[in-house]
mmCIF file of C-alpha atoms and ligand atoms in Angstrom:
data_model
loop_
_atom_site.group_PDB
_atom_site.id
_atom_site.type_symbol
_atom_site.label_atom_id
_atom_site.label_comp_id
_atom_site.label_asym_id
_atom_site.label_seq_id
_atom_site.Cartn_x
_atom_site.Cartn_y
_atom_site.Cartn_z
ATOM 1 C CA UNK A 8 -26.460 18.134 -8.381
ATOM 2 C CA UNK A 9 -27.031 18.230 -4.648
ATOM 3 C CA UNK A 10 -24.193 16.700 -2.697
ATOM 4 C CA UNK A 11 -24.975 14.732 0.458
ATOM 5 C CA UNK A 12 -23.190 15.810 3.634
ATOM 6 C CA UNK A 13 -20.511 13.567 5.079
ATOM 7 C CA UNK A 14 -21.347 12.338 8.561
ATOM 8 C CA UNK A 15 -18.123 10.595 9.691
ATOM 9 C CA UNK A 16 -15.823 11.947 12.404
ATOM 10 C CA UNK A 17 -12.427 13.449 11.590
ATOM 11 C CA UNK A 18 -11.197 12.773 15.102
ATOM 12 C CA UNK A 19 -12.253 9.135 15.344
ATOM 13 C CA UNK A 20 -9.294 6.782 15.623
ATOM 14 C CA UNK A 21 -9.520 3.054 15.195
ATOM 15 C CA UNK A 22 -10.151 1.137 18.399
ATOM 16 C CA UNK A 23 -7.171 -0.252 20.271
ATOM 17 C CA UNK A 24 -6.894 -3.917 19.227
ATOM 18 C CA UNK A 25 -7.885 -6.778 21.498
ATOM 19 C CA UNK A 26 -4.240 -7.872 21.666
ATOM 20 C CA UNK A 27 -3.251 -4.419 22.941
ATOM 21 C CA UNK A 28 -6.160 -4.266 25.371
ATOM 22 C CA UNK A 29 -5.229 -7.691 26.754
ATOM 23 C CA UNK A 30 -1.612 -6.608 27.207
ATOM 24 C CA UNK A 31 -2.741 -3.442 28.978
ATOM 25 C CA UNK A 32 -5.109 -5.322 31.279
ATOM 26 C CA UNK A 33 -2.329 -7.701 32.180
ATOM 27 C CA UNK A 34 -0.094 -4.791 33.175
ATOM 28 C CA UNK A 35 -2.911 -3.345 35.256
ATOM 29 C CA UNK A 36 -3.386 -6.661 37.050
ATOM 30 C CA UNK A 37 0.264 -6.752 38.081
ATOM 31 C CA UNK A 38 0.175 -3.175 39.348
ATOM 32 C CA UNK A 39 3.705 -2.698 37.970
ATOM 33 C CA UNK A 40 3.147 0.294 35.715
ATOM 34 C CA UNK A 41 6.464 2.041 36.309
ATOM 35 C CA UNK A 42 9.065 1.022 33.754
ATOM 36 C CA UNK A 43 11.628 0.099 36.401
ATOM 37 C CA UNK A 44 9.167 -1.813 38.588
ATOM 38 C CA UNK A 45 10.124 -5.263 37.324
ATOM 39 C CA UNK A 46 10.947 -8.634 38.839
ATOM 40 C CA UNK A 47 14.488 -9.908 38.538
ATOM 41 C CA UNK A 48 14.891 -11.271 34.982
ATOM 42 C CA UNK A 49 11.708 -9.552 33.859
ATOM 43 C CA UNK A 50 12.035 -7.164 30.923
ATOM 44 C CA UNK A 51 9.458 -4.374 31.063
ATOM 45 C CA UNK A 52 7.100 -3.579 28.204
ATOM 46 C CA UNK A 53 8.817 -0.203 27.933
ATOM 47 C CA UNK A 54 12.234 -1.807 27.437
ATOM 48 C CA UNK A 55 10.775 -4.259 24.920
ATOM 49 C CA UNK A 56 9.173 -1.433 23.009
ATOM 50 C CA UNK A 57 12.561 0.312 22.835
ATOM 51 C CA UNK A 58 14.162 -2.815 21.395
ATOM 52 C CA UNK A 59 11.359 -3.357 18.900
ATOM 53 C CA UNK A 60 11.243 0.258 17.788
ATOM 54 C CA UNK A 61 15.038 0.376 17.333
ATOM 55 C CA UNK A 62 14.739 -2.733 15.147
ATOM 56 C CA UNK A 63 11.866 -1.284 13.153
ATOM 57 C CA UNK A 64 13.655 2.019 12.683
ATOM 58 C CA UNK A 65 17.025 0.353 12.041
ATOM 59 C CA UNK A 66 18.672 2.607 14.588
ATOM 60 C CA UNK A 67 21.160 1.462 17.192
ATOM 61 C CA UNK A 68 19.480 3.064 20.205
ATOM 62 C CA UNK A 69 15.975 3.990 21.220
ATOM 63 C CA UNK A 70 14.520 5.707 24.276
ATOM 64 C CA UNK A 71 10.794 5.678 25.059
ATOM 65 C CA UNK A 72 9.616 8.822 26.823
ATOM 66 C CA UNK A 73 6.661 10.996 27.735
ATOM 67 C CA UNK A 74 5.941 12.799 24.454
ATOM 68 C CA UNK A 75 7.353 13.790 21.098
ATOM 69 C CA UNK A 76 7.853 17.341 22.333
ATOM 70 C CA UNK A 77 9.747 16.067 25.350
ATOM 71 C CA UNK A 78 11.938 13.883 23.086
ATOM 72 C CA UNK A 79 12.882 16.971 21.022
ATOM 73 C CA UNK A 80 13.675 18.989 24.092
ATOM 74 C CA UNK A 81 15.969 16.390 25.674
ATOM 75 C CA UNK A 82 17.527 15.675 22.262
ATOM 76 C CA UNK A 83 18.667 19.291 22.071
ATOM 77 C CA UNK A 84 20.011 19.106 25.622
ATOM 78 C CA UNK A 85 21.756 15.780 25.074
ATOM 79 C CA UNK A 86 23.315 17.269 21.932
ATOM 80 C CA UNK A 87 24.842 20.020 24.069
ATOM 81 C CA UNK A 88 22.738 23.112 23.404
ATOM 82 C CA UNK A 89 23.863 26.184 25.378
ATOM 83 C CA UNK A 90 21.428 28.664 26.918
ATOM 84 C CA UNK A 91 20.282 31.176 24.321
ATOM 85 C CA UNK A 92 21.788 29.239 21.433
ATOM 86 C CA UNK A 93 20.125 29.464 18.024
ATOM 87 C CA UNK A 94 18.192 26.487 16.704
ATOM 88 C CA UNK A 95 17.121 26.662 13.068
ATOM 89 C CA UNK A 96 13.748 25.101 12.397
ATOM 90 C CA UNK A 97 10.927 25.103 9.860
ATOM 91 C CA UNK A 98 8.604 28.081 9.840
ATOM 92 C CA UNK A 99 5.748 25.661 9.028
ATOM 93 C CA UNK A 100 5.296 23.303 11.942
ATOM 94 C CA UNK A 101 3.193 22.770 15.040
ATOM 95 C CA UNK A 102 3.534 24.558 18.361
ATOM 96 C CA UNK A 103 5.432 21.739 20.212
ATOM 97 C CA UNK A 104 8.451 22.306 17.954
ATOM 98 C CA UNK A 105 9.294 25.905 18.901
ATOM 99 C CA UNK A 106 8.073 24.971 22.377
ATOM 100 C CA UNK A 107 10.656 22.204 22.696
ATOM 101 C CA UNK A 108 13.449 24.578 21.640
ATOM 102 C CA UNK A 109 12.427 27.143 24.231
ATOM 103 C CA UNK A 110 12.099 24.351 26.800
ATOM 104 C CA UNK A 111 15.750 23.478 26.078
ATOM 105 C CA UNK A 112 16.584 27.201 26.558
ATOM 106 C CA UNK A 113 17.333 27.620 22.863
ATOM 107 C CA UNK A 114 16.278 30.434 20.552
ATOM 108 C CA UNK A 115 14.268 29.332 17.494
ATOM 109 C CA UNK A 116 15.123 30.946 14.161
ATOM 110 C CA UNK A 117 12.637 30.010 11.463
ATOM 111 C CA UNK A 118 13.651 28.924 7.998
ATOM 112 C CA UNK A 119 11.234 29.612 5.147
ATOM 113 C CA UNK A 120 9.301 26.853 3.419
ATOM 114 C CA UNK A 121 8.665 26.370 -0.276
ATOM 115 C CA UNK A 122 5.319 26.201 -2.072
ATOM 116 C CA UNK A 123 5.597 22.431 -1.714
ATOM 117 C CA UNK A 124 5.733 22.708 2.078
ATOM 118 C CA UNK A 125 9.358 21.712 2.636
ATOM 119 C CA UNK A 126 12.319 23.619 4.019
ATOM 120 C CA UNK A 127 13.652 26.267 1.616
ATOM 121 C CA UNK A 128 17.285 25.210 1.240
ATOM 122 C CA UNK A 129 18.426 28.615 -0.057
ATOM 123 C CA UNK A 130 17.021 30.330 2.996
ATOM 124 C CA UNK A 131 18.561 27.613 5.164
ATOM 125 C CA UNK A 132 22.006 28.375 3.751
ATOM 126 C CA UNK A 133 21.505 32.120 4.215
ATOM 127 C CA UNK A 134 20.436 31.624 7.815
ATOM 128 C CA UNK A 135 23.301 29.254 8.611
ATOM 129 C CA UNK A 136 25.625 32.067 7.495
ATOM 130 C CA UNK A 137 23.810 34.890 9.253
ATOM 131 C CA UNK A 138 23.240 33.080 12.577
ATOM 132 C CA UNK A 139 26.200 30.645 12.594
ATOM 133 C CA UNK A 140 23.787 28.138 14.068
ATOM 134 C CA UNK A 141 25.007 24.659 15.030
ATOM 135 C CA UNK A 142 21.552 23.109 15.327
ATOM 136 C CA UNK A 143 18.846 22.274 12.840
ATOM 137 C CA UNK A 144 15.620 20.809 14.224
ATOM 138 C CA UNK A 145 14.041 19.679 10.968
ATOM 139 C CA UNK A 146 10.310 19.169 11.235
ATOM 140 C CA UNK A 147 8.997 16.893 8.488
ATOM 141 C CA UNK A 148 5.740 18.721 8.867
ATOM 142 C CA UNK A 149 2.660 16.874 7.640
ATOM 143 C CA UNK A 150 4.954 14.196 6.276
ATOM 144 C CA UNK A 151 6.572 16.253 3.504
ATOM 145 C CA UNK A 152 10.241 15.322 3.091
ATOM 146 C CA UNK A 153 12.686 17.892 1.785
ATOM 147 C CA UNK A 154 15.299 16.665 -0.716
ATOM 148 C CA UNK A 155 17.305 14.786 1.921
ATOM 149 C CA UNK A 156 20.324 14.340 -0.364
ATOM 150 C CA UNK A 157 20.720 18.082 -0.850
ATOM 151 C CA UNK A 158 19.918 18.726 2.782
ATOM 152 C CA UNK A 159 22.586 16.291 3.997
ATOM 153 C CA UNK A 160 25.186 17.981 1.783
ATOM 154 C CA UNK A 161 24.379 21.272 3.503
ATOM 155 C CA UNK A 162 24.390 19.615 6.934
ATOM 156 C CA UNK A 163 27.829 18.093 6.309
ATOM 157 C CA UNK A 164 29.377 21.170 4.704
ATOM 158 C CA UNK A 165 28.314 23.315 7.633
ATOM 159 C CA UNK A 166 28.865 20.787 10.419
ATOM 160 C CA UNK A 167 25.266 21.113 11.551
ATOM 161 C CA UNK A 168 23.791 18.936 14.260
ATOM 162 C CA UNK A 169 20.608 17.615 12.696
ATOM 163 C CA UNK A 170 17.679 16.466 14.813
ATOM 164 C CA UNK A 171 14.675 15.191 12.861
ATOM 165 C CA UNK A 172 11.129 15.716 14.060
ATOM 166 C CA UNK A 173 9.429 12.634 12.607
ATOM 167 C CA UNK A 174 6.039 13.117 14.257
ATOM 168 C CA UNK A 175 4.455 12.813 10.790
ATOM 169 C CA UNK A 176 7.049 10.602 9.073
ATOM 170 C CA UNK A 177 7.166 7.509 11.239
ATOM 171 C CA UNK A 178 7.490 4.811 8.563
ATOM 172 C CA UNK A 179 8.284 7.214 5.711
ATOM 173 C CA UNK A 180 11.420 6.950 3.545
ATOM 174 C CA UNK A 181 13.613 9.024 1.263
ATOM 175 C CA UNK A 182 15.317 6.932 -1.424
ATOM 176 C CA UNK A 183 14.667 3.782 0.609
ATOM 177 C CA UNK A 184 16.229 5.213 3.743
ATOM 178 C CA UNK A 185 13.897 5.648 6.695
ATOM 179 C CA UNK A 186 13.022 9.158 7.738
ATOM 180 C CA UNK A 187 14.731 9.535 11.093
ATOM 181 C CA UNK A 188 17.983 7.902 9.994
ATOM 182 C CA UNK A 189 19.719 10.977 8.598
ATOM 183 C CA UNK A 190 20.847 13.081 11.540
ATOM 184 C CA UNK A 191 22.262 12.780 15.029
ATOM 185 C CA UNK A 192 18.862 11.891 16.474
ATOM 186 C CA UNK A 193 15.180 11.638 15.657
ATOM 187 C CA UNK A 194 11.999 12.208 17.591
ATOM 188 C CA UNK A 195 8.677 10.440 17.158
ATOM 189 C CA UNK A 196 5.337 10.955 18.843
ATOM 190 C CA UNK A 197 2.762 8.364 19.860
ATOM 191 C CA UNK A 198 0.134 10.965 20.670
ATOM 192 C CA UNK A 199 -3.371 9.957 19.566
ATOM 193 C CA UNK A 200 -3.301 11.589 16.124
ATOM 194 C CA UNK A 201 0.069 10.159 15.021
ATOM 195 C CA UNK A 202 0.944 6.810 13.448
ATOM 196 C CA UNK A 203 0.935 4.914 16.753
ATOM 197 C CA UNK A 204 -1.576 5.790 19.452
ATOM 198 C CA UNK A 205 -0.941 5.654 23.189
ATOM 199 C CA UNK A 206 -2.706 8.918 23.977
ATOM 200 C CA UNK A 207 0.648 10.531 24.732
ATOM 201 C CA UNK A 208 4.176 9.241 24.269
ATOM 202 C CA UNK A 209 7.477 9.744 22.492
ATOM 203 C CA UNK A 210 10.389 7.804 21.033
ATOM 204 C CA UNK A 211 13.911 9.122 20.531
ATOM 205 C CA UNK A 212 16.397 7.274 18.318
ATOM 206 C CA UNK A 213 20.100 7.714 17.600
ATOM 207 C CA UNK A 214 23.239 5.809 16.661
ATOM 208 C CA UNK A 215 25.425 7.951 18.928
ATOM 209 C CA UNK A 216 26.178 6.197 22.226
ATOM 210 C CA UNK A 217 27.168 9.227 24.325
ATOM 211 C CA UNK A 218 24.262 11.255 23.046
ATOM 212 C CA UNK A 219 21.892 8.426 23.957
ATOM 213 C CA UNK A 220 23.419 7.927 27.400
ATOM 214 C CA UNK A 221 22.822 11.621 28.153
ATOM 215 C CA UNK A 222 19.264 11.438 26.800
ATOM 216 C CA UNK A 223 18.490 8.394 28.956
ATOM 217 C CA UNK A 224 19.809 10.121 32.098
ATOM 218 C CA UNK A 225 17.829 13.262 31.204
ATOM 219 C CA UNK A 226 14.645 11.211 30.734
ATOM 220 C CA UNK A 227 14.766 10.246 34.393
ATOM 221 C CA UNK A 228 16.502 6.878 34.487
ATOM 222 C CA UNK A 229 18.081 7.389 37.932
ATOM 223 C CA UNK A 230 20.858 4.734 38.007
ATOM 224 C CA UNK A 231 18.625 2.149 36.310
ATOM 225 C CA UNK A 232 19.843 2.768 32.765
ATOM 226 C CA UNK A 233 20.821 -0.880 32.384
ATOM 227 C CA UNK A 234 17.113 -1.715 32.347
ATOM 228 C CA UNK A 235 16.627 -0.172 28.934
ATOM 229 C CA UNK A 236 15.849 -2.113 25.794
ATOM 230 C CA UNK A 237 18.115 -0.385 23.286
ATOM 231 C CA UNK A 238 20.663 1.571 25.315
ATOM 232 C CA UNK A 239 24.459 1.930 25.113
ATOM 233 C CA UNK A 240 26.635 -0.313 27.307
ATOM 234 C CA UNK A 241 26.828 0.641 31.004
ATOM 235 C CA UNK A 242 30.420 1.869 30.710
ATOM 236 C CA UNK A 243 29.272 4.668 28.382
ATOM 237 C CA UNK A 244 27.343 6.076 31.350
ATOM 238 C CA UNK A 245 30.410 6.182 33.631
ATOM 239 C CA UNK A 246 31.358 9.704 32.621
ATOM 240 C CA UNK A 247 27.845 10.916 32.072
ATOM 241 C CA UNK A 248 25.641 9.684 34.877
ATOM 242 C CA UNK A 249 26.693 12.191 37.538
ATOM 243 C CA UNK A 250 26.897 15.142 35.167
ATOM 244 C CA UNK A 251 23.434 14.907 33.655
ATOM 245 C CA UNK A 252 20.271 16.141 35.390
ATOM 246 C CA UNK A 253 17.247 13.909 35.824
ATOM 247 C CA UNK A 254 14.354 15.663 34.068
ATOM 248 C CA UNK A 255 11.651 13.052 34.558
ATOM 249 C CA UNK A 256 9.733 12.266 31.397
ATOM 250 C CA UNK A 257 9.612 8.492 31.233
ATOM 251 C CA UNK A 258 7.194 6.271 29.397
ATOM 252 C CA UNK A 259 5.227 3.771 31.489
ATOM 253 C CA UNK A 260 4.440 0.105 30.900
ATOM 254 C CA UNK A 261 0.762 0.662 30.223
ATOM 255 C CA UNK A 262 1.435 2.823 27.209
ATOM 256 C CA UNK A 263 4.286 0.624 26.009
ATOM 257 C CA UNK A 264 2.012 -2.433 26.271
ATOM 258 C CA UNK A 265 -0.540 -0.944 23.884
ATOM 259 C CA UNK A 266 2.114 0.378 21.495
ATOM 260 C CA UNK A 267 3.892 -2.920 20.895
ATOM 261 C CA UNK A 268 1.018 -4.667 19.070
ATOM 262 C CA UNK A 269 0.400 -1.465 17.102
ATOM 263 C CA UNK A 270 3.988 -1.367 15.906
ATOM 264 C CA UNK A 271 3.480 -4.820 14.399
ATOM 265 C CA UNK A 272 0.581 -3.334 12.373
ATOM 266 C CA UNK A 273 2.341 -0.148 11.306
ATOM 267 C CA UNK A 274 3.433 -1.196 7.819
ATOM 268 C CA UNK A 275 -0.017 -2.437 6.857
ATOM 269 C CA UNK A 276 -1.570 0.729 8.285
ATOM 270 C CA UNK A 277 0.781 2.820 6.159
ATOM 271 C CA UNK A 278 -0.592 1.089 3.073
ATOM 272 C CA UNK A 279 -4.138 1.774 4.237
ATOM 273 C CA UNK A 280 -3.328 5.461 4.809
ATOM 274 C CA UNK A 281 -1.791 5.753 1.386
ATOM 275 C CA UNK A 282 -4.786 4.156 -0.373
ATOM 276 C CA UNK A 283 -6.995 6.727 1.298
ATOM 277 C CA UNK A 284 -4.619 9.587 0.515
ATOM 278 C CA UNK A 285 -4.479 8.601 -3.152
ATOM 279 C CA UNK A 286 -8.262 8.307 -3.413
ATOM 280 C CA UNK A 287 -8.604 11.906 -2.185
ATOM 281 C CA UNK A 288 -5.617 13.233 -4.106
ATOM 282 C CA UNK A 289 -6.860 11.798 -7.409
ATOM 283 C CA UNK A 290 -10.154 13.661 -7.148
ATOM 284 C CA UNK A 291 -8.658 16.936 -5.937
ATOM 285 C CA UNK A 292 -6.094 16.853 -8.735
ATOM 286 C CA UNK A 293 -8.850 17.117 -11.351
ATOM 287 C CA UNK A 294 -9.907 20.521 -10.083
ATOM 288 C CA UNK A 295 -8.209 23.616 -11.511
ATOM 289 C CA UNK A 296 -8.835 25.732 -8.430
ATOM 290 C CA UNK A 297 -6.853 23.312 -6.268
ATOM 291 C CA UNK A 298 -3.078 22.898 -6.273
ATOM 292 C CA UNK A 299 -1.495 19.859 -4.644
ATOM 293 C CA UNK A 300 2.092 19.993 -3.366
ATOM 294 C CA UNK A 301 4.523 18.124 -5.610
ATOM 295 C CA UNK A 302 5.789 14.922 -3.987
ATOM 296 C CA UNK A 303 9.106 13.788 -5.479
ATOM 297 C CA UNK A 304 9.528 10.124 -6.524
ATOM 298 C CA UNK A 305 12.275 9.622 -3.908
ATOM 299 C CA UNK A 306 9.740 10.346 -1.176
ATOM 300 C CA UNK A 307 7.851 7.375 0.240
ATOM 301 C CA UNK A 308 5.342 9.183 2.416
ATOM 302 C CA UNK A 309 2.656 8.184 4.894
ATOM 303 C CA UNK A 310 -0.622 9.784 3.817
ATOM 304 C CA UNK A 311 -2.132 10.235 7.266
ATOM 305 C CA UNK A 312 -3.195 13.769 6.300
ATOM 306 C CA UNK A 313 -3.519 15.734 3.069
ATOM 307 C CA UNK A 314 -2.648 19.330 2.200
ATOM 308 C CA UNK A 315 -3.746 21.437 -0.762
ATOM 309 C CA UNK A 316 -3.689 25.056 -1.848
ATOM 310 C CA UNK A 317 -6.212 27.469 -3.239
ATOM 311 C CA UNK A 318 -3.955 30.174 -4.661
ATOM 312 C CA UNK A 319 -4.640 33.844 -4.076
ATOM 313 C CA UNK A 320 -7.569 33.168 -1.798
ATOM 314 C CA UNK A 321 -8.444 36.099 0.484
ATOM 315 C CA UNK A 322 -8.785 35.583 4.226
ATOM 316 C CA UNK A 323 -12.544 36.119 4.014
ATOM 317 C CA UNK A 324 -12.882 33.650 1.154
ATOM 318 C CA UNK A 325 -10.731 31.106 3.027
ATOM 319 C CA UNK A 326 -13.005 31.349 6.069
ATOM 320 C CA UNK A 327 -16.095 30.981 3.854
ATOM 321 C CA UNK A 328 -14.532 27.933 2.202
ATOM 322 C CA UNK A 329 -13.940 26.355 5.629
ATOM 323 C CA UNK A 330 -17.545 27.052 6.631
ATOM 324 C CA UNK A 331 -18.960 25.647 3.377
ATOM 325 C CA UNK A 332 -16.977 22.438 3.879
ATOM 326 C CA UNK A 333 -17.935 22.244 7.523
ATOM 327 C CA UNK A 334 -21.622 22.572 6.661
ATOM 328 C CA UNK A 335 -21.202 19.475 4.524
ATOM 329 C CA UNK A 336 -19.393 17.659 7.326
ATOM 330 C CA UNK A 337 -15.801 18.136 6.112
ATOM 331 C CA UNK A 338 -13.360 19.484 8.684
ATOM 332 C CA UNK A 339 -10.495 21.378 7.101
ATOM 333 C CA UNK A 340 -7.833 23.394 8.821
ATOM 334 C CA UNK A 341 -6.428 26.594 7.393
ATOM 335 C CA UNK A 342 -2.869 27.565 8.294
ATOM 336 C CA UNK A 343 -3.271 31.158 7.068
ATOM 337 C CA UNK A 344 -5.420 32.334 9.956
ATOM 338 C CA UNK A 345 -3.797 34.997 12.144
ATOM 339 C CA UNK A 346 -5.835 33.675 15.026
ATOM 340 C CA UNK A 347 -4.724 30.191 16.151
ATOM 341 C CA UNK A 348 -7.517 27.578 16.231
ATOM 342 C CA UNK A 349 -7.352 24.261 18.125
ATOM 343 C CA UNK A 350 -4.102 22.450 17.134
ATOM 344 C CA UNK A 351 -3.393 24.832 14.243
ATOM 345 C CA UNK A 352 -1.234 27.931 14.686
ATOM 346 C CA UNK A 353 1.559 29.702 12.836
ATOM 347 C CA UNK A 354 4.689 31.671 13.694
ATOM 348 C CA UNK A 355 2.721 34.900 14.152
ATOM 349 C CA UNK A 356 1.013 33.531 17.229
ATOM 350 C CA UNK A 357 4.219 32.300 18.914
ATOM 351 C CA UNK A 358 4.849 35.663 20.571
ATOM 352 C CA UNK A 359 7.323 34.274 23.104
ATOM 353 C CA UNK A 360 9.790 34.204 20.198
ATOM 354 C CA UNK A 361 11.218 37.327 18.522
ATOM 355 C CA UNK A 362 9.054 38.338 15.590
ATOM 356 C CA UNK A 363 10.584 37.118 12.326
ATOM 357 C CA UNK A 364 9.882 38.149 8.755
ATOM 358 C CA UNK A 365 8.872 35.110 6.673
ATOM 359 C CA UNK A 366 7.188 36.385 3.506
ATOM 360 C CA UNK A 367 7.480 33.118 1.542
ATOM 361 C CA UNK A 368 5.998 31.109 4.373
ATOM 362 C CA UNK A 369 3.184 33.597 4.887
ATOM 363 C CA UNK A 370 2.337 33.474 1.220
ATOM 364 C CA UNK A 371 2.318 29.650 1.148
ATOM 365 C CA UNK A 372 0.279 29.371 4.348
ATOM 366 C CA UNK A 373 -2.317 31.935 3.225
ATOM 367 C CA UNK A 374 -3.793 29.418 0.785
ATOM 368 C CA UNK A 375 -2.959 26.191 2.610
ATOM 369 C CA UNK A 376 -5.687 23.787 3.710
ATOM 370 C CA UNK A 377 -5.077 20.663 5.686
ATOM 371 C CA UNK A 378 -7.137 17.618 6.517
ATOM 372 C CA UNK A 379 -6.689 14.553 8.692
ATOM 373 C CA UNK A 380 -7.290 11.123 7.199
ATOM 374 C CA UNK A 381 -8.256 8.780 10.023
ATOM 375 C CA UNK A 382 -8.147 5.071 9.204
ATOM 376 C CA UNK A 383 -11.795 4.782 10.232
ATOM 377 C CA UNK A 384 -12.671 6.385 6.850
ATOM 378 C CA UNK A 385 -13.468 3.925 4.058
ATOM 379 C CA UNK A 386 -12.242 4.553 0.518
ATOM 380 C CA UNK A 387 -15.819 5.527 -0.385
ATOM 381 C CA UNK A 388 -15.766 8.060 2.484
ATOM 382 C CA UNK A 389 -12.548 9.504 1.085
ATOM 383 C CA UNK A 390 -14.075 9.925 -2.371
ATOM 384 C CA UNK A 391 -17.166 11.502 -0.871
ATOM 385 C CA UNK A 392 -15.044 13.966 1.133
ATOM 386 C CA UNK A 393 -12.982 14.878 -1.939
ATOM 387 C CA UNK A 394 -16.182 15.522 -3.919
ATOM 388 C CA UNK A 395 -17.382 17.893 -1.208
ATOM 389 C CA UNK A 396 -14.080 19.805 -1.211
ATOM 390 C CA UNK A 397 -14.159 20.087 -4.993
ATOM 391 C CA UNK A 398 -17.798 21.245 -4.967
ATOM 392 C CA UNK A 399 -16.988 23.914 -2.381
ATOM 393 C CA UNK A 400 -13.954 25.048 -4.369
ATOM 394 C CA UNK A 401 -16.166 25.385 -7.472
ATOM 395 C CA UNK A 402 -18.833 27.446 -5.801
ATOM 396 C CA UNK A 403 -16.580 30.067 -4.350
HETATM 397 C C1 LIG B 506 2.527 16.085 17.444
HETATM 398 C C2 LIG B 506 3.742 16.748 16.983
HETATM 399 C C3 LIG B 506 4.912 16.788 17.745
HETATM 400 C C4 LIG B 506 5.081 16.289 19.148
HETATM 401 O O1 LIG B 506 4.013 15.820 19.703
HETATM 402 P P1 LIG B 506 3.682 15.491 21.220
HETATM 403 O O2 LIG B 506 2.235 15.855 21.288
HETATM 404 O O3 LIG B 506 4.559 16.308 22.086
HETATM 405 O O4 LIG B 506 3.933 14.023 21.357
HETATM 406 C C5 LIG B 506 6.022 17.349 17.180
HETATM 407 N N1 LIG B 506 6.006 17.838 15.942
HETATM 408 C C6 LIG B 506 4.911 17.830 15.181
HETATM 409 C C7 LIG B 506 4.993 18.395 13.808
HETATM 410 C C8 LIG B 506 3.740 17.297 15.682
HETATM 411 O O5 LIG B 506 2.639 17.297 14.924
#
């Protein structure tokens, strides 16, 4: 049987809706793009987005800022990181995560991951003991949630400050509790490939008023923090406002204007992602050469990308597998490559950090393939793509 190539684009997002375009054009017509450039009594789009995202997330406070990476970096600073202090984080993540730790003058120490792509809780406990770390920046990489009940026991027992990186879990839940509502603070990205798309952008949430007051000052609020949509009361800033540097990284009204209508669509988009994920997963699951990570019933994920393993694949065979898929129009990423490609890299290519031995991670990543699932793909596209992957896995 000759399989037809797939001709869709793995980087094609859905168009910005007319409602969002209209809102953006209106902002452009006023010329008031800066979040604090408002008339008396006018609430900016950025402040409204903060209110709406806090409501969606069910968090007390929300700060809109320049990017997800920036949100992580100021979260660490607002949580009181000291120069050179250890921050534990997942060994399997994307480059902005270690980057944000270094940006906050912290020292990343990587915790191993399991064969199901979540934090290895045994290794976490070992590393808490050996490093005496106070911080855990937990990256829910590619939307895989670790057992949050067990994790929170460890966090509480060891008095860890938990910051969640929810770049891939906006809208996800563990046992009906939203990802991002477990720790001191959580960071979300609205970069083009995430669950909301403003090109670039970030959201930081927390229930801690002093933490949030520091984060708002850090984001570059000057003395205009009372113009925020989901901020602590002004008196919380009294002791904080002169002691916290302004590290400009604000969101602007243009981006907030196009995010607000998208937020209203998020839940229905999550369903659309999951239909597509399941269509692909079902077909891959029938193939013996392919192993899918186990997703526990407590995890309500957002299937905006899919990961699978081909066990014991050599580096040469992995590259050939990528090429075979690519020739049929399917763009996979392989996390086992020593040489970083495009958005994909691993701890071995983050040479600004001390080299760390992570044998479990290396073994998991060596056979790990990853694929985006843009919402522009139809269910038939998803089945077609899965058939191509399976055919390529067969013919190795
Ligand atoms: C995209 C991403 C971020 C942060 O993204 P920005 O591009 O800085 O908004 C953080 N963590 C992960 C895992 C990501 O994929």
